[in-house]
Coordinates of C-alpha atoms in Angstrom, one line a residue:
X128 CA 0.0 0.0 0.0
X129 CA 1.4 3.5 -1.0
X130 CA 1.9 5.6 2.1
X131 CA 1.5 8.8 0.2
X132 CA 0.9 10.2 -3.3
X133 CA 2.9 13.0 -5.0
X134 CA 1.3 15.1 -7.6
X135 CA 1.2 18.7 -8.9
X136 CA -1.7 21.2 -8.8
X137 CA -1.9 24.7 -10.1
X138 CA -2.0 27.5 -7.6
X139 CA -5.5 28.4 -8.6
X140 CA -6.7 24.9 -7.7
X141 CA -4.9 25.0 -4.4
X142 CA -6.4 28.3 -3.5
X143 CA -9.9 27.0 -4.5
X144 CA -9.5 24.1 -2.2
X145 CA -8.7 26.5 0.7
X146 CA -11.7 28.7 -0.1
X147 CA -14.0 25.7 -0.2
X148 CA -12.5 24.0 2.9
X149 CA -11.2 21.0 1.0
X150 CA -7.8 21.8 2.6
X151 CA -8.3 22.6 6.3
X152 CA -6.1 25.4 7.2
X153 CA -6.0 25.8 11.0
X154 CA -7.6 29.2 11.6
X155 CA -5.1 30.4 14.1
X156 CA -2.3 27.9 13.6
X157 CA 1.1 29.5 14.4
X158 CA 1.0 33.2 13.5
X159 CA 2.5 34.2 10.1
X160 CA 6.1 34.6 10.8
X161 CA 7.5 35.1 7.3
X162 CA 8.9 38.5 6.6
X163 CA 7.1 40.3 3.8
X164 CA 10.2 40.0 1.6
X165 CA 9.9 36.3 1.8
X166 CA 6.4 36.5 0.4
X167 CA 7.8 38.6 -2.5
X168 CA 10.4 35.9 -3.2
X169 CA 7.7 33.2 -3.3
X170 CA 5.7 35.2 -5.8
X171 CA 8.9 35.8 -7.9
X172 CA 9.7 32.1 -7.9
X173 CA 6.2 31.2 -9.1
X174 CA 6.5 33.9 -11.8
X175 CA 9.8 32.5 -12.9
X176 CA 8.5 29.0 -12.9
X177 CA 10.9 27.9 -10.1
X178 CA 10.0 25.1 -7.6
X179 CA 8.6 26.4 -4.3
X180 CA 8.7 23.1 -2.3
X181 CA 6.0 20.7 -1.4
X182 CA 2.8 21.2 0.5
X183 CA 2.1 18.1 2.8
X184 CA -1.5 17.2 3.5
X185 CA -3.0 14.2 5.4
X186 CA -6.5 13.2 4.5
X187 CA -8.7 12.8 7.5
X188 CA -10.4 9.4 7.6
X189 CA -13.9 9.0 6.3
X190 CA -16.3 9.1 9.3
X191 CA -19.5 7.0 9.5
X192 CA -22.4 9.4 10.1
X193 CA -25.5 8.7 12.1
X194 CA -27.5 8.0 8.9
X195 CA -24.9 5.3 8.0
X196 CA -23.2 7.3 5.2
X197 CA -19.5 8.2 5.1
X198 CA -18.3 11.7 5.3
X199 CA -15.5 12.8 2.9
X200 CA -12.5 13.5 5.0
X201 CA -10.9 16.9 4.5
X202 CA -7.2 17.3 3.8
X203 CA -5.4 18.6 6.9
X204 CA -2.4 20.8 6.2
X205 CA 0.6 19.2 7.9
X206 CA 3.5 21.3 6.4
X207 CA 3.4 24.4 4.2
X208 CA 1.2 26.7 6.2
X209 CA 3.5 29.7 5.8
X210 CA 3.6 29.3 2.0
X211 CA -0.2 28.8 1.9
X212 CA -0.7 31.9 4.1
X213 CA 1.6 33.9 1.9
X214 CA -0.4 32.9 -1.2
X215 CA -3.7 33.7 0.4
X216 CA -2.3 37.1 1.5
X217 CA -0.6 38.1 -1.8
X218 CA -2.9 36.5 -4.3
X219 CA -6.3 36.2 -2.6
X220 CA -5.8 39.5 -0.6
X221 CA -6.8 38.1 2.8
X222 CA -5.4 39.7 6.0
X223 CA -3.1 37.6 8.1
X224 CA -2.1 37.5 11.7
X225 CA 1.6 38.5 12.3
X226 CA 3.8 37.3 15.1
X227 CA 2.3 39.9 17.3
X228 CA -1.2 38.6 16.6
X229 CA -2.1 41.8 14.6
X230 CA -4.1 41.6 11.4
X231 CA -2.0 43.0 8.5
X232 CA -2.3 43.2 4.7
X233 CA 0.7 42.2 2.6
X234 CA 0.7 43.8 -0.8
X235 CA 3.2 42.9 -3.5
X236 CA 4.0 45.4 -6.2
X237 CA 5.2 44.4 -9.7
X238 CA 7.3 46.3 -12.2
X239 CA 6.4 44.9 -15.7
X240 CA 9.4 46.6 -17.3
X241 CA 12.0 45.0 -15.1
X242 CA 9.9 42.0 -14.0
X243 CA 10.7 42.7 -10.4
X244 CA 8.5 42.2 -7.4
X245 CA 8.7 44.2 -4.2
X246 CA 6.7 44.7 -1.0
X247 CA 4.6 47.8 -1.5
X248 CA 5.8 50.9 0.2
X249 CA 5.2 54.6 -0.4
X250 CA 8.1 54.9 -2.8
X251 CA 6.7 52.2 -5.1
X252 CA 3.2 53.4 -4.6
X253 CA 4.1 56.8 -6.0
X254 CA 6.1 55.4 -8.9
X255 CA 4.1 55.0 -12.1
X256 CA 6.3 52.1 -13.2
X257 CA 5.0 49.9 -10.5
X258 CA 1.7 48.1 -10.3
X259 CA 0.7 48.7 -6.7
X260 CA -1.0 45.4 -6.0
X261 CA -0.8 42.1 -8.0
X262 CA -3.8 40.6 -6.2
X263 CA -6.6 42.1 -8.4
X264 CA -4.9 41.0 -11.6
X265 CA -4.1 37.5 -10.6
X266 CA -7.4 37.1 -8.8
X267 CA -9.5 38.1 -11.8
X268 CA -10.8 41.3 -10.1
X269 CA -9.6 43.3 -13.0
X270 CA -9.3 42.3 -16.7
X271 CA -5.9 42.2 -18.4
X272 CA -7.1 44.7 -21.0
X273 CA -8.0 47.2 -18.2
X274 CA -4.8 46.6 -16.4
X275 CA -2.7 47.2 -19.5
X276 CA -4.7 50.3 -20.4
X277 CA -4.2 51.9 -17.0
X278 CA -0.5 51.1 -17.0
X279 CA 0.0 52.6 -20.4
X280 CA -1.9 55.7 -19.4
X281 CA 0.7 56.3 -16.7
X282 CA 3.7 55.1 -18.8
X283 CA 2.9 56.2 -22.4
X284 CA 6.5 55.8 -23.6
X285 CA 6.8 52.0 -22.9
X286 CA 6.3 49.2 -25.4
X287 CA 2.7 48.1 -25.4
X288 CA 3.4 44.6 -26.5
X289 CA 6.0 44.1 -23.8
X290 CA 3.7 45.3 -21.1
X291 CA 0.9 43.0 -22.4
X292 CA 3.3 40.0 -22.3
X293 CA 4.5 40.8 -18.8
X294 CA 1.0 41.3 -17.3
X295 CA -0.2 38.1 -18.9
X296 CA 2.8 36.4 -17.4
X297 CA 1.8 37.8 -14.0
X298 CA -1.7 36.5 -14.4
X299 CA -0.4 33.1 -15.2
X300 CA 1.0 32.8 -11.7
X301 CA -2.2 31.1 -10.7
X302 CA -1.6 28.4 -13.3
X303 CA 1.9 27.6 -11.9
X304 CA 2.3 24.2 -10.4
X305 CA 2.8 23.5 -6.7
X306 CA 3.8 20.0 -5.4
X307 CA 1.3 18.2 -3.2
X308 CA 2.3 15.3 -1.0
X309 CA -0.9 13.7 0.3
X310 CA -0.5 11.2 3.1
X311 CA -2.9 8.3 3.2
X312 CA -5.8 8.4 5.7
X313 CA -5.0 4.9 6.9
X314 CA -1.6 5.9 8.3
X315 CA -1.4 6.3 12.1
X316 CA 0.1 9.4 13.7
X317 CA 3.5 8.0 14.4
X318 CA 3.9 6.9 10.8
X319 CA 2.8 10.3 9.5
X320 CA 5.4 11.9 11.9
X321 CA 8.1 9.7 10.6
X322 CA 7.2 10.5 6.9
X323 CA 7.1 14.2 7.7
X324 CA 10.6 14.2 9.2
X325 CA 12.0 12.1 6.3
X326 CA 10.4 14.4 3.6
X327 CA 11.2 17.6 5.3
X328 CA 14.9 18.2 4.7
X329 CA 15.2 20.4 7.8
X330 CA 14.1 17.5 10.0
X331 CA 11.7 19.7 11.9
X332 CA 10.2 17.8 14.8
X333 CA 6.4 17.5 14.4
X334 CA 4.9 16.5 17.7
X335 CA 1.6 14.7 18.2
X336 CA 0.4 17.7 20.0
X337 CA 0.8 19.7 16.8
X338 CA -1.5 17.1 15.1
X339 CA -4.1 17.6 17.8
X340 CA -3.9 21.4 17.4
X341 CA -4.3 21.1 13.6
X342 CA -7.1 18.7 14.0
X343 CA -9.2 20.8 16.4
X344 CA -8.4 24.0 14.6
X345 CA -9.8 22.6 11.3
X346 CA -13.0 21.4 12.9
X347 CA -16.1 23.5 12.5
X348 CA -18.7 20.8 13.2
X349 CA -18.1 20.3 16.9
X350 CA -16.5 23.6 17.8
X351 CA -12.9 22.4 17.6
X352 CA -11.8 25.7 16.0
X353 CA -13.0 27.6 19.1
X354 CA -11.3 25.2 21.4
X355 CA -8.1 25.9 19.6
X356 CA -8.5 29.5 20.2
X357 CA -9.2 28.9 23.9
X358 CA -5.9 27.1 24.2
X359 CA -3.9 29.6 22.2
X360 CA -5.5 32.7 23.7
X361 CA -5.1 31.4 27.3
X362 CA -1.4 30.6 26.9
X363 CA -0.9 34.0 25.3
X364 CA -2.7 35.9 28.1
X365 CA -0.4 34.2 30.6
X366 CA 2.6 36.1 29.3
X367 CA 1.0 39.0 27.4
X368 CA -1.8 40.8 29.2
X369 CA -2.1 43.3 26.4
X370 CA -3.2 40.5 24.1
X371 CA -6.7 40.7 25.7
X372 CA -7.3 43.9 23.7
X373 CA -6.5 42.1 20.5
X374 CA -9.1 39.5 21.3
X375 CA -11.7 42.2 22.0
X376 CA -10.8 44.2 19.0
X377 CA -10.3 41.5 16.4
X378 CA -12.3 38.4 17.5
X379 CA -15.7 39.6 18.8
X380 CA -17.2 36.2 18.1
X381 CA -14.8 34.5 20.5
X382 CA -15.0 37.4 23.0
X383 CA -18.8 36.7 23.3
X384 CA -18.3 33.0 23.8
X385 CA -18.4 30.9 27.0
X386 CA -14.7 30.0 26.4
X387 CA -13.7 33.6 26.7
X388 CA -15.8 34.1 29.8
X389 CA -14.0 31.1 31.4
X390 CA -10.5 32.3 30.5
X391 CA -10.6 36.1 30.5
X392 CA -9.6 36.2 34.2
X393 CA -6.0 35.5 33.1
X394 CA -6.0 38.9 31.4
X395 CA -5.5 40.3 34.9
X396 CA -4.2 37.1 36.6
X397 CA -0.7 35.9 37.0
X398 CA 1.3 32.7 37.2
X399 CA 5.1 32.7 37.5
X400 CA 5.2 29.1 38.7
X401 CA 3.4 26.8 36.2
X402 CA 3.2 28.9 32.9
X403 CA 1.8 26.0 30.7
X404 CA 2.1 26.1 26.9
X405 CA -0.4 24.6 24.4
X406 CA 1.1 21.1 24.8
X407 CA 0.7 21.3 28.6
X408 CA -2.9 22.5 28.3
X409 CA -3.8 19.7 25.9
X410 CA -2.0 17.1 28.0
X411 CA -3.8 18.0 31.2
X412 CA -7.2 18.2 29.6
X413 CA -6.8 14.9 27.7
X414 CA -5.4 12.9 30.6
X415 CA -8.0 14.2 33.0
X416 CA -11.1 13.7 30.8
X417 CA -10.1 10.7 28.7
X418 CA -7.9 8.8 31.2
X419 CA -5.3 8.3 28.5
X420 CA -1.8 9.7 27.9
X421 CA -1.0 9.3 24.2
X422 CA -1.9 12.2 21.9
X423 CA -2.1 9.8 19.0
X424 CA -5.2 8.3 20.8
X425 CA -6.7 11.8 21.1
X426 CA -6.3 12.4 17.3
X427 CA -7.9 9.0 16.6
X428 CA -10.8 9.7 19.0
X429 CA -11.5 13.2 17.6
X430 CA -11.6 11.5 14.2
X431 CA -14.3 9.2 15.5
X432 CA -12.1 6.1 15.8
X433 CA -13.8 3.0 17.2
X434 CA -10.8 1.0 18.5
X435 CA -12.8 -2.3 18.6
X436 CA -14.3 -2.2 15.1
X437 CA -11.5 -0.1 13.6
X438 CA -14.0 2.1 11.9
X439 CA -14.7 5.9 12.3
X440 CA -18.1 7.0 13.7
X441 CA -19.5 10.5 14.1
X442 CA -20.9 9.7 17.5
X443 CA -17.5 8.9 18.9
X444 CA -16.1 12.1 17.3
X445 CA -18.9 14.2 18.8
X446 CA -18.4 12.6 22.3
X447 CA -14.7 13.1 22.1
X448 CA -15.0 16.8 21.2
X449 CA -17.4 17.3 24.1
X450 CA -15.1 15.6 26.5
X451 CA -12.1 17.7 25.3
X452 CA -14.2 20.9 25.6
X453 CA -15.1 20.0 29.2
X454 CA -11.4 19.3 30.0
X455 CA -10.2 22.5 28.5
X456 CA -12.8 24.6 30.2
X457 CA -12.0 23.0 33.6
X458 CA -8.3 23.6 32.9
X459 CA -8.7 27.4 32.6
X460 CA -11.3 27.6 35.4
X461 CA -10.0 30.3 37.7
X462 CA -10.8 28.6 41.0
X463 CA -9.3 25.3 40.0
X464 CA -6.2 26.9 38.4
X465 CA -5.4 29.2 41.3
X466 CA -6.2 26.6 44.0
X467 CA -3.8 24.2 42.3
X468 CA -1.0 26.8 42.2
X469 CA -1.6 27.5 45.9
X470 CA -1.4 23.7 46.6
X471 CA 1.9 23.4 44.8
X472 CA 3.3 26.4 46.7
X473 CA 2.0 25.0 50.0
X474 CA 4.3 22.0 49.4
X475 CA 7.3 24.3 49.4
X476 CA 7.6 24.3 45.6
X477 CA 7.4 28.1 45.6
X478 CA 9.5 28.8 42.5
X479 CA 9.6 27.5 38.9
X480 CA 13.3 26.7 39.3
X481 CA 12.5 24.1 42.0
X482 CA 10.4 22.1 39.5
X483 CA 12.5 20.5 36.9
X484 CA 9.7 18.5 35.3
X485 CA 6.8 20.4 33.7
X486 CA 5.1 17.0 33.1
X487 CA 5.1 16.3 36.9
X488 CA 3.0 19.5 37.2
X489 CA 0.9 18.5 34.2
X490 CA 0.0 15.1 35.7
X491 CA -0.6 16.6 39.1
X492 CA -3.0 19.1 37.8
X493 CA -4.9 16.5 35.8
X494 CA -5.0 14.4 39.0
X495 CA -6.2 17.4 40.9
X496 CA -9.0 18.1 38.4
X497 CA -10.0 14.4 38.4
X498 CA -10.3 14.2 42.2
X499 CA -12.2 17.4 42.4
X500 CA -14.6 16.2 39.7
X501 CA -15.1 13.0 41.8
X502 CA -15.9 15.3 44.8
X503 CA -13.2 14.0 47.0
X504 CA -12.7 16.1 50.2
X505 CA -10.3 19.0 49.6
X506 CA -8.0 17.9 52.4
X507 CA -7.6 14.5 50.8
X508 CA -7.0 15.9 47.4
X509 CA -4.2 18.1 48.7
X510 CA -2.6 15.2 50.4
X511 CA -2.6 12.9 47.4
X512 CA -1.7 15.6 44.8
X513 CA 1.2 16.9 46.9
X514 CA 2.6 13.5 47.5
X515 CA 2.2 12.5 43.8
X516 CA 4.0 15.7 42.6
X517 CA 6.9 15.3 45.0
X518 CA 7.2 11.6 44.4
X519 CA 7.3 12.0 40.7
X520 CA 10.0 14.7 41.0
X521 CA 12.1 12.5 43.3
X522 CA 12.1 9.5 41.0
X523 CA 12.1 11.4 37.7
X524 CA 8.8 9.7 36.8
X525 CA 8.3 11.6 33.6
X526 CA 11.8 12.1 32.4
X527 CA 11.7 9.3 29.9
X528 CA 8.8 8.0 27.9
X529 CA 6.4 10.7 29.1
X530 CA 3.2 9.6 27.2
X531 CA 3.6 5.9 28.2
X532 CA 4.2 6.8 31.9
X533 CA 1.2 9.2 32.0
X534 CA -0.9 6.6 30.2
X535 CA 0.0 3.9 32.7
X536 CA -0.4 6.1 35.7
X537 CA -3.9 7.5 34.9
X538 CA -5.2 4.1 34.0
X539 CA -3.9 2.5 37.2
X540 CA -5.4 5.3 39.2
X541 CA -8.7 4.8 37.5
X542 CA -8.6 1.1 38.2
X543 CA -7.2 1.0 41.7
X544 CA -7.9 4.5 43.1
X545 CA -5.3 7.1 43.9
X546 CA -4.8 5.9 47.5
X547 CA -3.9 2.3 46.6
X548 CA -1.9 3.2 43.5
X549 CA 0.1 5.9 45.3
X550 CA 1.0 3.4 48.1
X551 CA 2.0 0.9 45.5
X552 CA 4.3 3.5 43.8
X553 CA 5.8 4.4 47.2
X554 CA 6.5 0.7 48.0
X555 CA 8.1 0.2 44.7
X556 CA 10.2 3.3 44.5
X557 CA 10.5 5.0 47.9
X558 CA 11.7 2.1 50.1
X559 CA 14.4 2.2 52.7
X560 CA 17.1 1.7 50.0
X561 CA 15.9 4.8 48.2
X562 CA 16.0 7.1 51.3
X563 CA 19.4 5.8 52.6
X564 CA 21.2 5.1 49.4
X565 CA 19.7 6.2 46.1
X566 CA 18.6 9.7 47.3
X567 CA 22.0 10.2 49.0
X568 CA 23.7 9.3 45.7
X569 CA 21.5 11.7 43.8
X570 CA 22.7 14.5 46.0
X571 CA 26.3 13.8 44.9
X572 CA 26.0 16.3 42.2
X573 CA 27.4 19.7 41.1
X574 CA 24.2 20.6 39.2
X575 CA 21.6 22.9 40.9
X576 CA 19.0 21.4 38.5
X577 CA 19.3 18.2 40.4
X578 CA 15.8 16.9 41.3
X579 CA 16.8 15.8 44.8
X580 CA 18.5 19.1 45.6
X581 CA 15.5 21.1 44.4
X582 CA 13.1 18.9 46.5
X583 CA 15.5 19.5 49.5
X584 CA 15.1 23.3 48.9
X585 CA 11.3 22.7 48.8
X586 CA 11.5 20.9 52.1
X587 CA 13.4 23.9 53.6
X588 CA 10.7 26.3 52.3
X589 CA 8.0 24.0 53.6
X590 CA 9.6 24.0 57.0
X591 CA 10.1 27.8 56.9
X592 CA 13.8 27.2 57.6
X593 CA 16.1 30.2 58.2
X594 CA 18.9 31.2 55.9
X595 CA 22.4 30.1 56.9
X596 CA 23.8 32.2 59.9
X597 CA 20.7 34.3 59.8
X598 CA 18.2 34.9 62.6
X599 CA 15.2 36.2 60.7
X600 CA 15.8 35.9 56.9
X601 CA 14.1 32.8 55.5
X602 CA 15.4 30.6 52.7
X603 CA 12.0 30.9 50.9
X604 CA 12.4 34.7 50.8
X605 CA 15.9 34.4 49.3
X606 CA 14.6 32.0 46.6
X607 CA 11.7 34.3 45.8
X608 CA 14.1 37.2 45.5
X609 CA 16.3 35.1 43.2
X610 CA 19.1 35.1 45.8
X611 CA 22.2 33.2 45.1
X612 CA 23.4 30.0 46.7
X613 CA 26.7 30.3 48.6
X614 CA 29.5 27.9 49.6
X615 CA 29.8 26.5 53.1
X616 CA 33.4 25.8 52.4
X617 CA 34.4 29.0 50.3
X618 CA 35.2 28.1 46.8
X619 CA 38.3 30.2 46.6
X620 CA 39.6 28.6 49.8
X621 CA 39.0 25.1 48.3
X622 CA 40.5 26.1 45.0
X623 CA 43.7 27.2 46.7
X624 CA 43.9 23.8 48.3
X625 CA 43.6 21.9 45.0
X626 CA 39.9 21.3 44.6
X627 CA 38.4 21.7 41.1
X628 CA 34.9 23.3 40.3
X629 CA 33.1 19.9 40.2
X630 CA 34.3 19.3 43.7
X631 CA 33.7 22.6 45.4
X632 CA 30.4 23.2 43.6
X633 CA 28.8 20.1 45.1
X634 CA 25.1 20.9 46.1
X635 CA 26.0 19.5 49.6
X636 CA 28.3 22.5 49.9
X637 CA 25.5 25.0 49.0
X638 CA 23.4 27.1 51.4
X639 CA 21.2 30.1 51.0
X640 CA 22.5 33.0 53.0
X641 CA 22.4 36.7 52.9
X642 CA 24.9 38.4 50.6
X643 CA 26.4 40.4 53.5
X644 CA 27.2 37.2 55.4
X645 CA 28.7 35.6 52.3
X646 CA 31.0 38.6 51.8
X647 CA 32.1 38.7 55.4
X648 CA 32.9 35.0 55.3
X649 CA 35.2 35.6 52.4
X650 CA 37.9 32.9 52.3
X651 CA 37.8 32.0 55.9
X652 CA 37.8 28.3 56.7
X653 CA 34.6 27.0 58.3
X654 CA 36.5 26.4 61.5
X655 CA 37.6 30.0 61.6
X656 CA 34.3 31.7 60.6
X657 CA 32.1 29.6 62.9
X658 CA 34.5 30.5 65.8
X659 CA 34.4 34.1 64.8
X660 CA 30.5 34.1 64.8
X661 CA 30.6 32.5 68.3
X662 CA 32.9 35.2 69.6
X663 CA 30.8 38.0 68.0
X664 CA 27.7 36.5 69.7
X665 CA 29.4 36.8 73.1
X666 CA 30.5 40.4 72.3
X667 CA 27.1 41.4 71.0
X668 CA 28.5 42.2 67.6
X669 CA 26.4 41.4 64.4
X670 CA 29.0 41.4 61.7
X671 CA 29.2 38.0 59.9
X672 CA 25.9 36.8 61.3
X673 CA 22.6 38.2 62.7
X674 CA 22.4 35.4 65.3
X675 CA 22.4 36.6 68.9
X676 CA 22.8 33.4 70.9
X677 CA 24.9 30.2 70.8
X678 CA 21.7 28.2 71.1
X679 CA 20.5 30.1 68.1
X680 CA 23.7 29.3 66.2
X681 CA 23.4 25.5 67.0
X682 CA 19.7 25.6 66.0
X683 CA 20.5 27.4 62.7
X684 CA 23.2 24.8 61.8
X685 CA 20.7 22.0 62.7
X686 CA 17.9 23.5 60.5
X687 CA 20.3 23.9 57.6
X688 CA 21.4 20.2 58.0
X689 CA 25.0 21.2 58.7
X690 CA 27.1 18.4 60.3
X691 CA 28.5 19.3 63.8
X692 CA 32.0 18.8 62.5
X693 CA 31.8 22.2 60.8
X694 CA 33.1 23.8 64.0
X695 CA 36.5 22.2 63.5
X696 CA 36.5 21.7 59.7
X697 CA 39.3 22.6 57.2
X698 CA 39.8 21.5 53.7
X699 CA 41.1 18.2 54.9
X700 CA 37.6 17.4 56.3
X701 CA 35.7 18.5 53.2
X702 CA 34.9 15.2 51.6
X703 CA 33.8 13.6 54.8
X704 CA 31.7 16.7 55.4
X705 CA 29.9 16.3 52.1
X706 CA 29.1 12.6 52.8
X707 CA 27.6 13.5 56.1
X708 CA 25.6 16.4 54.9
X709 CA 24.1 14.4 52.0
X710 CA 22.7 12.0 54.6
X711 CA 21.2 14.8 56.6
X712 CA 19.7 16.4 53.5
X713 CA 18.2 13.1 52.5
X714 CA 16.8 12.6 56.0
X715 CA 15.2 16.1 55.8
X716 CA 13.6 15.2 52.4
X717 CA 12.2 12.0 53.9
X718 CA 10.7 13.8 56.9
X719 CA 9.2 16.4 54.6
X720 CA 7.6 13.8 52.3
X721 CA 6.1 12.0 55.3
X722 CA 4.5 15.3 56.5
X723 CA 2.8 16.1 53.1

């Protein structure tokens, strides 16, 4: 069976397909990012008869309707949107959204004497040698005879036959051939992705989430195109509050919809912790409402796939779109979203830099929505979601085959319940060996992106621990203020004694402390600066530290999980110190997890 067919079609036919909906162009697929000069070059290539690359489409499967008939599947554009958009802008005259989501016109001017194309500007507009806009001529809005007559009126000295020949050549752009690669409807998502990468010389990665976004954007029967806008607009409002005005000014239909009412709060809301993109939004909604993890399944379900009979049915498609709509609406719900963010922060995960895995957040939010939908008591929801989030971070649950892991976890939770499955995960992954050996080994790292270290910092925030050698400053405040980590054994001191960066930058040598304290410590050995702090406490001097009692000093070292050997430590004790502190840090994480 041929996996795809390759053929040529004139630009005119291609554009007629777009106008009639035969090729489904996602209404607000990625904004048009080509510079206008690139549109000019495309038109010039067509005029010269040069190849302009292939458009790749994938025919949607035929769907069995309620009356038993089969619908004719549209062609979904997989690659070539920028070229198609350029043609619709320059040839058809449609306005396009630029990278700032503003609607713009792109007008291409043509000089029939020199056969040059340029993006229209005031200079060309004033010059009689330039036809200001090629669109009316190519698009049959003006006859060749009239175009020639008007041009000769402004340029009486030029050769009439030459101008006639050039304008006719301009009009023939719509007859120029464009390559079409049509992928067979029987192919699954993974195969289509593989073909796409092999055909596309740039090797651009096409994710299954992109297929979903194209799929829903091209749907007008079940409101998928509006769902696509909900996803895109919500993600944009997260990072660009001014975009709300663009919605109100340019998309009044959406602004009057229930989707906008559900999501418009983000125009004045904030989120500096989660910040989901369109893939995250889709993943959460899909996992939560469909209890699945593989986007290829979502594309199949939205197409009406019956996995048992291997046919496509409109009832399944309609049900799938309804479920996705519910999932997306629940995702953007202000109460749910903000409560989830508060829940995450209440676990000590107060900063984005403490959460290395976005998919741990995604699954935790899907779990939160699922448990809320099941009307589980809020206190229980918080307990299970916090534990799941921290557990998944500690074991790197979603660092490998993300979709497979999510698929397995949500199905197991559905089957066994979150309480039983979480206990099973804890027994399998968080046994004594994990806490006493695996976790300690994870902390043997010089990377601050280390999951174990970040969870340790979350534990410190959760316990409201003070900064190193500080009476009142909290670690959480320094993290929120983007404070720097400092070395317990000063790095210059260790470097002078033969230690390399990988050794002195161990996370077990890091603490959060106030900058003034770090400067005062300088290159002193731990033995010397701890002794100096003790002396200053006796003298009532607050130079290195703000601590005012020896009991406070001991408590501060204890809360920062500093081995007692620091009082007498020099560089000769450094490696033993690291071993001991890793054990204390791991013990802190264990206590923290048990308290969640």
